[in-house]
Amino acid sequence: MSSFPGNQSGPNQVISLSQIVRTIRRNLMLLVIVVLSIFSVVAFLTMQMTPIYQSATKVIVDQRENAVLDVGVLSGLPADPGVFETELEIITSPVLLQRVVRKLELQKHAEFNPSLYVPTDMEVFQGNVKGYISSLLPGKEEVVVEEKILTEEEKAELEIVTAAQILASKVKAERDGRKFVFYVTASSTDAGRSAAIANAVADQYLVDQLDTRFEETRRTNQWLDDQLTDLRSELNAAERAVESYRSSQGLLSASGQTLTEQQISDIQAQMIAQEAEYSERRARLAAVRNSLNTGAGAEAMAEALQSNVINNLRTQQAQITRERADLETKYGPRHPDVISIVGEERDLRAQIDAEVRRIVSSLESEVSISRRRLDSLRESLGNLRGELTQNNQANIKLRELERNAEASRTLYEQILSQFMETNQQETIEDVDARVLAYADVPISPALPRKAVNFALGLFLGLAAAGGIVIVMELLDNRVSSGEEIEERNGVPFLGNVPLLPSGIGSKVKPGKYLIEHPMSAYAESMRNLRASVKFANIDNPAKLVTVTSSFPAEGKTSLSLSLSRMSAMTGSRTLVIDGDFRRHQLTETSGLKPKVGLVEYLLGEVELKDVIQKDTETELDILPLTSSRKTTRDVFGSKTFDAMIERLKADYDLIIVDTAPLLLMAESRVIAAKSDQVLVAARWRRTSRAALAQTLGVLREFSANIAGVALTFVDLKRLSKHSGAALSNYKAYSKYYINN
């Protein structure tokens, strides 16, 4: 597995705890340095900070309606969040804070008056450093501004304004959740001063509320008084207009009715009575005429019966009739007395008829009079109705005037009532807030919070260290472990070649160290590599093995010589060929100085037996290169080389070719394609993953059989920080080796 999350090859890789632990182990020193550095800086700055004390005063807003008048400015504060935010702004307003400055004389303290502040040695040093740096930088031309000379009063006022501005940064007003409670918090370098400021701000807020409410009440009273004066004039004018219009239009009234309405009512009552009288008299006249027309005597007439004259005449007539009857009975009809009394009787009847005619005439006169009276009443009623219609038209304007007058009267009465109430309000004025708890002098400073700062410094150190490590791991493109090679490149990992201990005064040679320490970890790694390479294909053991690398200085030549010597030491007939025509390092490393070599043989100048030489330390055969002979021919691609390889395979059990770096030389690719197996050497923690991947890609393009990759120069003590393999635990297996 990869040693860091950024090194994973696929999206499905899972970061294990062991990977994280290994990452921390290999970067532990860097982590410690970064964490300690940042923590030390934070701790130093914390200890240099000036202690800040904080005190808080608790203020509650009273929601009860204390004001008796509600004209928009005197009622209690509504439960509206916007109103509370406004009150918070009032608490920290410049005007209120200036009052606090004057009350506590804060301008006399250096904390609130920059002209009195004496900088510390650290601040002086920082200022000098900044000034020096600014002098080195190309600066702007300074603009000289002539300062205005201030009077003592202006200077004092400027100091108060400046102190209030500084105080604004030290005073904070906050609402306690959804409660009607404010917390006024003040900060200061002096504990007692912080409490005094918090209490003074709260007191000034209450005073400001009281002053504001009193001033609003006073202004309201003045406004109401002015309104009353104007409304009184408007009301008088409106009432005069009503009366003037009523008089001009004759709309006088009594008991809620106009005179015309009263007259119409009276005439209508008279008409009803007159019509009844007229009907009655017509009926009486008709009855009399009906009696006369039917031939009934005066005796049948109700009017005649009611007449005293006719009743007297009828009494006389009855008496004369009796006398006439007596005389006729006594003297006969022709007697003078009878004739005389008949004459009297005739005169009485004539008088009765005359009286009847007079009664009829009187009835006719009464009917006529009654009719004329009724007509007169009707005419008067018609005239009055016409006058009433005109009055009704005039009433429209009158009612409009009355409404205007009534509106003015109503508004006047309301304003008058409010004016009376505001006069009382001035004597019972109260504020909407009160102090629940005054601030106490704090015992310990609120800032700096050392524990928090130290924890923050530790956290920042860990975060910065972690970030640096993550960046370094993301930027780390070096091969670190065999698991990584197998996961990323899909080729076998053949083993770690340990880093040899440094010699005293000279560099240790791997080939010689192998012979001197055959039971060492280095020797054991060669045994493992020989077995892995030779039997990479168990059905067809390799005889021709090419050892290559991506770039120079990756341990390829030392690996080739050591692997060859180990093979020879195990009793196998082994030949190593120096295939690096440009540097021929294997020849130099083995201590040979041949006069003829591989190039001379391939060019047909010498025999093969004259070229092959014996290793001075082992039974290994070496096919070297001369340092003086160069060629531009493709010797590895020649038939001569192929024939030589076939001949050597018959004579040796294992042939190892040390080639030039694969990414630099083309001939290495040719020999790799002809080999049974190819061993790629990659230097631990130096060869880049991209270079190794490119090398393996080139080998695949040439259809080479890749036996695997071996890591060289591996520090076994540090390997456990990069690899999770069992052998990465150096202490666990180092006791199995001798002369490690």
XYZ file of C-alpha atoms in Angstrom:
740
model
C 0.000 0.000 0.000
C 1.041 3.588 -0.515
C 2.544 5.493 2.354
C 0.270 8.523 2.048
C -3.270 9.199 0.818
C -1.981 11.393 -1.964
C 0.055 8.516 -3.320
C -2.856 6.170 -3.923
C -3.365 5.010 -7.436
C -7.086 4.532 -7.504
C -10.252 6.058 -6.148
C -11.095 2.949 -4.137
C -7.953 3.027 -1.996
C -8.648 3.151 1.720
C -6.402 5.065 4.074
C -5.417 2.845 6.929
C -4.387 3.889 10.404
C -0.968 2.362 9.861
C -0.411 4.653 6.856
C -1.224 7.695 8.961
C 1.072 6.487 11.721
C 3.926 5.923 9.253
C 3.398 9.375 7.769
C 3.601 10.930 11.230
C 6.693 8.892 12.140
C 8.719 9.872 9.106
C 7.778 13.568 9.535
C 7.840 13.591 13.316
C 10.762 15.974 13.640
C 9.214 18.444 11.216
C 5.895 18.193 13.047
C 7.545 18.857 16.397
C 9.522 21.827 15.079
C 6.491 23.470 13.436
C 4.195 22.864 16.414
C 6.746 24.153 18.919
C 7.545 27.187 16.768
C 3.945 28.281 16.332
C 3.067 27.473 19.935
C 6.046 29.480 21.153
C 5.090 32.484 19.023
C 1.485 32.380 20.251
C 2.602 31.932 23.853
C 5.067 34.815 23.553
C 2.470 37.136 22.028
C -0.062 36.090 24.682
C 2.334 36.907 27.502
C 3.111 40.268 25.895
C -0.564 41.247 25.634
C -1.916 43.876 28.027
C -4.559 42.376 30.379
C -8.084 43.509 29.532
C -10.832 43.496 32.177
C -14.522 43.270 31.336
C -17.585 44.208 33.375
C -21.259 43.971 32.462
C -24.351 45.835 33.653
C -27.753 44.182 33.270
C -30.599 46.394 32.029
C -34.215 45.300 31.576
C -36.710 46.983 29.272
C -40.100 47.542 30.946
C -42.942 46.634 28.544
C -45.694 48.144 30.698
C -47.496 51.154 29.250
C -46.568 53.894 31.738
C -47.634 56.826 29.609
C -51.242 58.007 29.807
C -51.107 59.582 26.366
C -50.514 57.695 23.150
C -49.715 60.098 20.347
C -46.896 58.005 18.852
C -43.985 59.272 20.960
C -44.867 58.684 24.566
C -46.064 55.104 24.703
C -43.933 52.249 26.050
C -41.514 50.376 23.816
C -43.264 47.720 21.678
C -41.988 44.146 21.605
C -40.427 44.575 18.181
C -36.897 43.252 17.482
C -36.205 46.327 15.366
C -36.952 48.580 18.332
C -34.519 46.662 20.536
C -31.817 46.926 17.896
C -32.412 50.671 17.824
C -32.072 50.855 21.602
C -28.757 48.994 21.348
C -27.551 51.601 18.867
C -28.612 54.361 21.265
C -26.602 52.807 24.090
C -23.401 52.950 22.010
C -24.182 56.238 20.255
C -21.441 58.928 20.187
C -23.581 61.461 22.059
C -24.200 59.101 24.971
C -20.575 57.958 25.094
C -19.362 61.545 25.143
C -21.512 62.112 28.235
C -19.842 59.084 29.840
C -16.394 60.461 28.952
C -17.231 63.795 30.561
C -18.721 62.152 33.645
C -15.735 59.826 34.266
C -13.114 62.208 32.780
C -11.769 59.365 30.643
C -9.817 61.782 28.447
C -7.332 62.113 31.319
C -6.308 58.452 31.012
C -3.746 57.264 28.471
C -6.022 54.377 27.501
C -8.468 56.870 25.986
C -6.069 59.686 25.097
C -3.367 58.720 22.577
C -1.362 61.839 23.409
C -0.799 60.509 26.938
C 0.172 56.974 25.868
C 3.803 55.910 26.437
C 4.803 53.015 24.117
C 6.573 49.967 25.500
C 10.087 48.948 24.522
C 8.639 46.239 22.266
C 6.384 48.718 20.507
C 9.283 51.134 20.068
C 11.336 48.338 18.561
C 8.503 47.331 16.223
C 8.051 50.950 15.172
C 11.748 51.309 14.418
C 11.722 48.121 12.360
C 8.684 49.274 10.385
C 10.268 52.677 9.852
C 13.501 51.123 8.629
C 11.628 48.835 6.230
C 9.538 51.753 4.982
C 12.702 53.770 4.353
C 14.050 50.994 2.143
C 10.900 50.860 0.046
C 10.131 53.459 -2.622
C 7.648 55.680 -0.800
C 5.245 58.342 -1.872
C 6.076 61.989 -1.617
C 4.961 63.336 1.703
C 2.348 66.047 1.487
C 2.857 68.746 4.064
C -0.471 69.870 5.490
C -0.562 72.979 7.568
C -2.152 72.169 10.905
C -4.817 74.440 12.283
C -4.010 76.016 15.622
C -6.701 75.019 18.105
C -7.826 76.863 21.176
C -7.800 75.216 24.581
C -11.559 74.676 24.409
C -11.263 73.097 20.971
C -8.444 70.842 22.144
C -10.469 69.736 25.154
C -13.491 69.006 22.971
C -11.318 67.096 20.485
C -9.916 64.996 23.323
C -13.458 64.144 24.463
C -14.527 63.197 20.923
C -11.407 61.052 20.484
C -11.946 59.374 23.859
C -15.579 58.654 22.919
C -14.452 57.054 19.660
C -11.994 54.849 21.540
C -14.662 54.081 24.147
C -17.035 52.953 21.369
C -14.624 50.103 20.572
C -14.599 49.063 24.227
C -18.348 49.162 24.936
C -20.724 46.524 23.625
C -24.493 46.244 24.117
C -26.151 42.903 23.469
C -29.628 41.510 23.922
C -30.045 38.362 25.995
C -31.687 36.021 23.478
C -35.395 36.775 23.127
C -35.633 38.345 26.571
C -36.231 42.031 27.228
C -32.765 42.302 28.806
C -29.657 44.185 27.667
C -26.093 43.510 28.783
C -23.818 46.552 28.625
C -20.235 45.227 28.628
C -17.225 47.527 29.017
C -13.553 46.645 28.568
C -10.562 48.415 30.050
C -7.023 47.810 31.148
C -8.123 48.819 34.654
C -10.584 46.536 36.492
C -12.283 49.311 38.448
C -12.565 51.523 35.384
C -14.284 48.766 33.383
C -17.020 48.464 36.025
C -17.362 52.251 36.289
C -17.738 52.586 32.512
C -20.379 49.850 32.294
C -22.415 51.397 35.109
C -22.024 54.923 33.718
C -23.190 53.861 30.259
C -26.290 52.191 31.751
C -27.059 55.251 33.902
C -26.609 57.629 30.995
C -28.911 55.457 28.908
C -31.634 55.779 31.545
C -31.038 59.526 31.824
C -31.159 59.831 28.066
C -34.472 57.976 27.993
C -35.908 60.260 30.680
C -34.664 63.395 28.935
C -35.989 62.169 25.626
C -39.414 61.369 27.015
C -39.583 64.698 28.888
C -38.554 66.616 25.786
C -41.050 64.715 23.655
C -43.786 65.468 26.182
C -42.852 69.142 26.227
C -42.836 69.355 22.460
C -46.137 67.493 22.331
C -47.724 69.947 24.772
C -46.472 72.862 22.705
C -47.812 71.272 19.548
C -51.186 70.564 21.164
C -51.408 74.120 22.448
C -50.760 75.483 18.971
C -53.317 73.093 17.541
C -55.924 74.152 20.108
C -55.486 77.801 19.168
C -55.960 77.065 15.488
C -58.847 74.662 16.041
C -60.626 77.113 18.339
C -60.577 79.735 15.593
C -61.724 77.219 13.007
C -64.579 76.048 15.255
C -65.850 79.587 15.925
C -65.742 80.410 12.224
C -67.593 77.209 11.343
C -70.360 77.828 13.907
C -70.787 81.440 12.759
C -71.063 80.236 9.180
C -73.836 77.784 10.184
C -75.910 80.423 11.994
C -75.388 83.016 9.284
C -76.509 80.622 6.578
C -79.519 79.454 8.622
C -80.639 83.053 9.123
C -80.124 84.007 5.501
C -82.119 81.009 4.295
C -84.865 81.292 6.918
C -84.052 77.930 8.382
C -85.024 78.968 11.914
C -86.158 76.090 14.045
C -87.729 75.311 17.394
C -87.952 72.035 19.218
C -85.871 70.381 16.541
C -88.145 71.532 13.612
C -88.030 74.471 11.290
C -90.863 77.010 11.394
C -92.058 75.932 7.944
C -92.298 72.341 9.096
C -94.257 73.399 12.168
C -96.652 75.510 10.008
C -97.242 72.642 7.600
C -97.985 70.390 10.528
C -100.501 72.890 11.939
C -102.225 73.478 8.591
C -102.425 69.758 7.929
C -104.192 69.371 11.292
C -106.558 72.245 10.463
C -107.263 70.752 7.034
C -108.234 67.456 8.569
C -110.688 69.196 10.902
C -111.971 71.468 8.130
C -112.509 68.597 5.757
C -114.497 66.816 8.439
C -116.573 69.916 9.067
C -117.093 70.498 5.335
C -118.203 66.931 4.837
C -120.591 67.175 7.758
C -122.178 70.398 6.523
C -122.513 69.048 3.001
C -124.210 66.007 4.420
C -126.655 68.135 6.438
C -127.406 70.295 3.403
C -127.940 67.246 1.272
C -130.284 65.747 3.869
C -132.361 68.926 4.036
C -132.595 69.146 0.256
C -133.489 65.477 0.073
C -136.370 66.044 2.574
C -137.623 69.012 0.625
C -137.395 67.167 -2.672
C -139.322 64.185 -1.353
C -142.166 66.427 -0.037
C -141.533 65.665 3.581
C -142.622 68.400 5.913
C -140.445 70.548 8.035
C -141.162 68.179 10.821
C -138.960 65.536 9.144
C -135.940 67.787 8.941
C -133.343 67.307 11.648
C -132.336 70.937 11.337
C -135.916 72.008 11.806
C -136.231 69.867 14.838
C -133.194 71.521 16.297
C -134.456 75.077 15.577
C -136.129 76.827 18.547
C -138.060 79.148 16.261
C -139.610 76.306 14.344
C -140.319 74.449 17.591
C -142.150 77.538 18.984
C -144.034 78.015 15.739
C -144.969 74.355 15.718
C -146.217 74.660 19.289
C -148.341 77.640 18.310
C -149.510 75.767 15.190
C -150.560 72.795 17.276
C -152.490 75.007 19.661
C -154.254 76.847 16.809
C -155.007 73.532 15.166
C -156.734 72.363 18.328
C -158.590 75.606 18.598
C -159.606 75.400 14.912
C -160.857 71.857 15.422
C -162.866 72.949 18.444
C -164.315 75.929 16.565
C -165.158 73.824 13.517
C -166.818 71.336 15.726
C -168.658 74.030 17.508
C -169.353 76.571 14.747
C -168.644 74.904 11.506
C -165.951 75.666 8.878
C -167.423 78.916 7.708
C -167.626 80.599 10.964
C -165.644 83.799 11.058
C -163.689 82.653 14.037
C -162.859 79.519 12.165
C -161.836 81.471 9.116
C -159.799 83.825 11.301
C -157.961 81.000 13.029
C -157.382 79.287 9.673
C -155.672 82.491 8.622
C -153.524 82.438 11.690
C -152.681 78.844 10.997
C -151.714 79.804 7.451
C -149.477 82.567 8.755
C -147.741 80.156 11.141
C -147.120 77.683 8.324
C -145.709 80.458 6.210
C -143.398 81.451 9.041
C -142.300 77.838 9.426
C -141.557 77.591 5.708
C -139.688 80.854 5.856
C -137.651 79.557 8.779
C -136.957 76.349 6.876
C -135.780 78.344 3.890
C -133.588 80.403 6.178
C -132.116 77.228 7.680
C -131.392 75.822 4.218
C -129.812 79.075 3.177
C -127.755 79.098 6.351
C -126.581 75.543 5.645
C -125.628 76.504 2.127
C -123.689 79.489 3.443
C -121.890 77.327 5.979
C -120.983 74.768 3.274
C -119.706 77.537 1.057
C -117.688 79.078 3.843
C -116.310 75.740 4.862
C -115.332 74.993 1.259
C -113.562 78.358 0.875
C -111.793 77.842 4.173
C -110.657 74.375 3.025
C -109.431 75.785 -0.271
C -107.545 78.445 1.600
C -105.888 75.872 3.803
C -104.945 73.808 0.771
C -103.420 76.806 -0.906
C -101.470 77.693 2.225
C -100.275 74.101 2.485
C -99.106 74.140 -1.130
C -97.218 77.352 -0.559
C -95.611 75.987 2.584
C -94.637 72.796 0.784
C -92.924 74.802 -1.902
C -91.156 76.778 0.776
C -90.200 73.484 2.486
C -88.697 72.194 -0.776
C -86.583 75.295 -0.999
C -85.612 74.863 2.636
C -84.613 71.248 1.982
C -82.327 72.381 -0.830
C -80.845 74.943 1.492
C -80.475 72.257 4.212
C -77.945 70.413 2.055
C -75.527 73.306 2.335
C -76.577 73.791 5.970
C -75.804 70.186 6.854
C -72.429 70.490 5.149
C -71.664 73.529 7.235
C -72.928 71.745 10.337
C -70.737 68.710 9.579
C -67.700 70.917 9.203
C -68.526 72.625 12.435
C -69.102 69.258 14.166
C -65.809 67.882 12.863
C -63.967 70.939 14.098
C -65.751 70.624 17.437
C -64.875 66.920 17.777
C -61.192 67.458 16.884
C -61.039 70.435 19.201
C -62.499 68.426 22.078
C -60.037 65.528 21.430
C -57.025 67.809 21.295
C -58.275 69.635 24.377
C -58.598 66.311 26.206
C -55.098 65.243 25.107
C -53.699 68.603 26.136
C -55.130 68.152 29.610
C -53.651 64.622 29.760
C -50.167 65.705 28.645
C -50.158 68.375 31.319
C -50.659 65.572 33.817
C -48.066 63.382 31.951
C -45.258 65.844 32.689
C -45.668 65.188 36.391
C -45.631 61.345 36.151
C -42.936 60.839 33.475
C -41.068 57.491 33.703
C -38.513 55.543 31.626
C -38.915 52.281 29.725
C -35.841 50.591 31.246
C -34.204 50.025 34.598
C -30.976 48.502 35.872
C -31.317 44.991 37.228
C -27.709 44.526 38.287
C -24.802 46.936 38.297
C -21.359 45.773 37.198
C -18.894 44.557 39.814
C -15.155 45.073 39.673
C -13.703 41.965 37.964
C -11.125 39.919 39.838
C -9.284 38.430 36.868
C -8.755 39.771 33.330
C -11.012 38.579 30.526
C -8.247 38.921 27.940
C -5.930 37.428 27.075
C -7.481 34.045 27.747
C -4.222 32.222 28.203
C -5.634 28.708 28.266
C -7.629 29.375 25.113
C -4.690 31.039 23.393
C -2.333 28.234 24.347
C -4.856 25.696 23.090
C -5.305 27.758 19.936
C -1.529 27.972 19.492
C -1.275 24.226 19.864
C -4.136 23.710 17.434
C -2.650 26.152 14.905
C 0.708 24.451 15.263
C -0.809 21.044 14.675
C -2.884 22.374 11.768
C 0.099 24.099 10.170
C 2.328 21.085 10.714
C -0.342 18.798 9.314
C -0.795 21.086 6.326
C 2.932 21.217 5.660
C 3.199 17.449 5.939
C 0.229 16.973 3.624
C 1.763 19.338 1.061
C 5.128 17.642 1.338
C 3.564 14.216 0.970
C 1.503 15.386 -2.001
C 4.638 16.811 -3.606
C 6.686 13.712 -2.715
C 7.016 11.717 -5.949
C 9.759 9.366 -4.802
C 9.532 5.602 -4.637
C 9.248 4.548 -0.980
C 8.096 0.939 -0.652
C 7.565 -2.314 -2.458
C 3.809 -2.221 -1.820
C 3.648 1.094 -3.647
C 5.567 -0.345 -6.626
C 3.217 -3.283 -6.958
C 0.061 -1.195 -6.567
C 1.051 1.592 -8.929
C 2.911 -0.276 -11.633
C 1.533 -3.793 -11.528
C 4.974 -5.456 -11.427
C 6.489 -7.700 -8.712
C 8.568 -6.168 -6.009
C 11.690 -8.326 -5.666
C 13.196 -6.962 -2.495
C 15.055 -4.218 -0.641
C 18.811 -3.820 -1.049
C 20.014 -2.388 2.269
C 22.108 0.732 2.543
C 25.620 -0.306 3.594
C 27.224 1.213 6.669
C 29.688 3.992 5.901
C 33.344 3.059 6.216
C 35.875 5.033 8.208
C 37.748 7.313 5.842
C 36.491 5.634 2.622
C 33.302 4.553 0.946
C 32.255 0.923 1.389
C 32.160 -1.035 -1.881
C 29.050 -3.269 -2.117
C 30.789 -6.059 -4.064
C 33.617 -6.338 -1.563
C 31.216 -5.971 1.399
C 29.219 -8.920 0.081
C 32.292 -11.147 0.162
C 33.454 -9.933 3.544
C 30.008 -10.276 5.153
C 28.268 -13.233 3.535
C 25.761 -13.491 6.441
C 24.756 -9.868 6.388
C 21.383 -8.434 5.444
C 22.960 -7.146 2.232
C 24.118 -10.638 1.275
C 20.703 -12.061 2.126
C 19.020 -9.499 -0.110
C 21.242 -10.654 -2.998
C 20.263 -14.276 -2.396
C 16.605 -13.303 -2.472
C 17.056 -11.274 -5.659
C 18.902 -14.131 -7.385
C 16.118 -16.574 -6.578
C 13.389 -14.094 -7.539
C 14.979 -13.234 -10.876
C 16.112 -16.683 -11.898
C 12.803 -18.310 -11.080
C 10.495 -15.463 -12.065
C 9.148 -17.963 -14.590
C 9.203 -21.263 -12.724
C 8.605 -23.262 -15.903
C 11.459 -21.600 -17.764
C 14.249 -20.458 -15.401
C 16.055 -17.370 -16.631
C 19.594 -17.550 -17.922
C 20.022 -14.093 -19.435
C 19.084 -11.330 -17.021
C 19.407 -7.634 -17.766
C 19.841 -5.188 -14.887
C 18.838 -1.632 -15.712
C 17.577 1.584 -14.099
C 15.901 4.793 -15.110
C 18.793 7.178 -14.527
C 22.404 7.006 -13.302
C 23.376 6.755 -9.597
C 20.537 4.380 -8.749
C 22.797 1.452 -7.704
C 22.385 -0.542 -10.889
C 26.076 -1.448 -11.389
C 26.669 -2.344 -7.732
C 23.518 -4.457 -7.841
C 24.703 -6.253 -11.009
C 28.152 -7.052 -9.588
C 26.813 -8.078 -6.167
C 24.092 -10.246 -7.694
C 26.618 -11.906 -9.995
C 29.087 -12.564 -7.197
C 26.331 -14.014 -4.996
C 25.330 -16.328 -7.830
C 28.948 -17.432 -8.255
C 29.330 -17.884 -4.491
C 26.364 -20.274 -4.503
C 28.205 -22.521 -6.995
C 26.372 -21.457 -10.186
C 28.370 -20.780 -13.292
C 27.797 -17.081 -13.633
C 28.930 -14.446 -16.138
C 28.377 -10.707 -15.797
C 28.608 -8.524 -18.918
C 29.429 -4.813 -18.767
C 26.905 -3.413 -21.224
C 27.382 0.290 -20.460
C 29.545 1.268 -23.453
C 29.875 4.891 -22.350
C 30.832 4.619 -18.702
C 31.821 0.918 -18.288
C 31.371 1.244 -14.526
C 31.091 -2.471 -13.844
C 34.589 -3.013 -15.258
C 35.994 -0.285 -13.050
C 34.073 -1.432 -9.962
C 35.385 -5.007 -10.322
C 38.957 -3.657 -10.408
C 39.736 -4.884 -13.960
C 41.805 -2.994 -16.528
C 41.436 -5.094 -19.676
C 43.227 -4.411 -22.945
C 40.442 -5.976 -24.972
C 36.781 -6.327 -24.188
C 33.260 -6.889 -25.442
C 33.441 -4.322 -28.228
C 36.593 -5.812 -29.644
C 35.044 -9.277 -29.658
C 31.819 -8.107 -31.318
C 33.918 -6.363 -33.967
C 35.733 -9.653 -34.630
C 39.116 -8.478 -33.449
C 39.638 -11.084 -30.690
C 38.378 -14.444 -29.535
C 35.772 -14.772 -26.750
C 38.141 -16.703 -24.477
C 40.580 -13.807 -24.688
C 37.939 -11.342 -23.515
C 36.381 -13.145 -20.530
C 38.249 -12.576 -17.268
C 38.023 -14.034 -13.785
C 36.805 -12.020 -10.826
C 39.631 -11.476 -8.403
C 37.352 -12.203 -5.393
C 35.127 -15.077 -6.583
C 34.635 -17.651 -9.308
C 32.620 -15.113 -11.271
C 33.462 -14.565 -14.947
C 33.358 -10.998 -16.234
C 33.019 -9.787 -19.807
C 34.452 -6.267 -19.447
C 34.760 -3.174 -21.604
C 37.900 -1.256 -22.394
C 37.995 2.389 -21.519
C 39.566 3.456 -24.786
C 37.425 1.683 -27.371
C 34.179 3.316 -28.479
C 31.723 2.370 -31.201
C 28.601 3.795 -32.741
C 27.399 0.450 -34.066
C 24.331 -1.303 -32.613
C 26.300 -4.156 -31.133
C 23.368 -5.506 -29.062
C 21.235 -5.724 -32.164
C 23.858 -7.559 -34.201
C 23.775 -11.242 -35.071
C 27.220 -11.571 -33.548
C 25.835 -10.558 -30.172
C 22.922 -12.979 -30.539
C 25.318 -15.792 -31.407
C 27.517 -14.890 -28.476
C 24.557 -15.045 -26.093
C 23.506 -18.446 -27.379
C 27.062 -19.719 -26.936
C 27.311 -18.289 -23.415
C 23.966 -19.768 -22.359
C 25.405 -23.193 -23.083
C 28.408 -22.511 -20.890
C 26.809 -20.647 -17.948
C 23.857 -21.107 -15.581
C 23.233 -17.373 -15.273
C 24.295 -14.417 -17.416
C 23.766 -10.912 -16.040
C 24.068 -7.833 -18.249
C 24.730 -4.440 -16.636
C 23.262 -1.932 -19.097
C 23.181 1.824 -19.317
C 20.144 3.670 -17.847
C 17.122 2.711 -19.897
C 15.654 6.200 -20.332
C 18.970 7.573 -21.606
C 20.372 4.852 -23.872
C 18.618 3.012 -26.690
C 20.876 -0.056 -26.633
C 19.595 -0.938 -23.160
C 16.116 -1.402 -24.602
C 17.452 -3.779 -27.280
C 19.219 -6.070 -24.859
C 16.244 -5.960 -22.486
C 13.982 -7.229 -25.241
C 16.347 -10.174 -25.834
C 16.722 -11.090 -22.151
C 14.859 -13.814 -20.324
C 14.157 -11.448 -17.458
C 14.759 -7.772 -16.724
C 15.554 -6.518 -13.233
C 14.904 -2.796 -12.704
C 16.859 -1.050 -9.962
C 15.172 1.955 -8.308
C 16.916 3.985 -5.660
C 14.878 4.181 -2.476
C 13.548 7.684 -1.726
C 15.310 9.159 -4.773
C 13.918 7.593 -7.943
C 10.714 9.346 -8.920
C 7.538 7.399 -9.459
C 7.122 9.005 -12.886
C 10.600 7.879 -14.003
C 10.005 4.320 -12.800
C 6.608 4.186 -14.491
C 8.153 5.477 -17.727
C 10.944 2.869 -17.539
C 8.477 0.046 -17.077
C 6.365 1.439 -19.897
C 9.336 1.384 -22.262
C 10.098 -2.227 -21.308
C 6.487 -3.185 -22.015
C 6.677 -1.468 -25.403
C 9.676 -3.672 -26.254
C 7.837 -6.769 -24.947
C 10.507 -7.386 -22.329
C 9.910 -9.883 -19.547
C 9.987 -7.772 -16.401
C 11.075 -9.862 -13.449
C 10.369 -6.988 -11.067
C 11.807 -3.974 -9.301
C 14.402 -3.932 -6.533
C 14.866 -0.953 -4.231
C 18.487 0.005 -3.643
C 20.165 2.001 -0.894
C 17.330 1.187 1.492
C 17.788 2.504 5.030
C 16.330 -0.422 6.953
C 16.026 1.645 10.116
C 13.802 4.192 8.353
C 11.991 1.720 6.136
C 9.319 1.021 8.737
C 8.194 4.656 8.389
C 7.379 4.080 4.727
C 6.406 0.444 4.422
C 3.954 -1.790 6.216
C 5.741 -4.998 5.265
C 6.922 -7.358 7.983
C 10.618 -6.950 7.109
C 10.344 -3.201 7.489
C 10.695 -3.742 11.246
C 14.487 -3.610 11.329
C 14.868 -4.496 14.990
C 12.698 -7.572 14.617
C 14.916 -9.318 12.079
C 18.373 -7.674 12.382
C 19.460 -10.305 14.935
C 19.371 -12.946 12.198
C 22.251 -11.282 10.360
C 25.918 -10.932 11.210
C 27.979 -7.770 10.673
C 25.077 -5.566 9.833
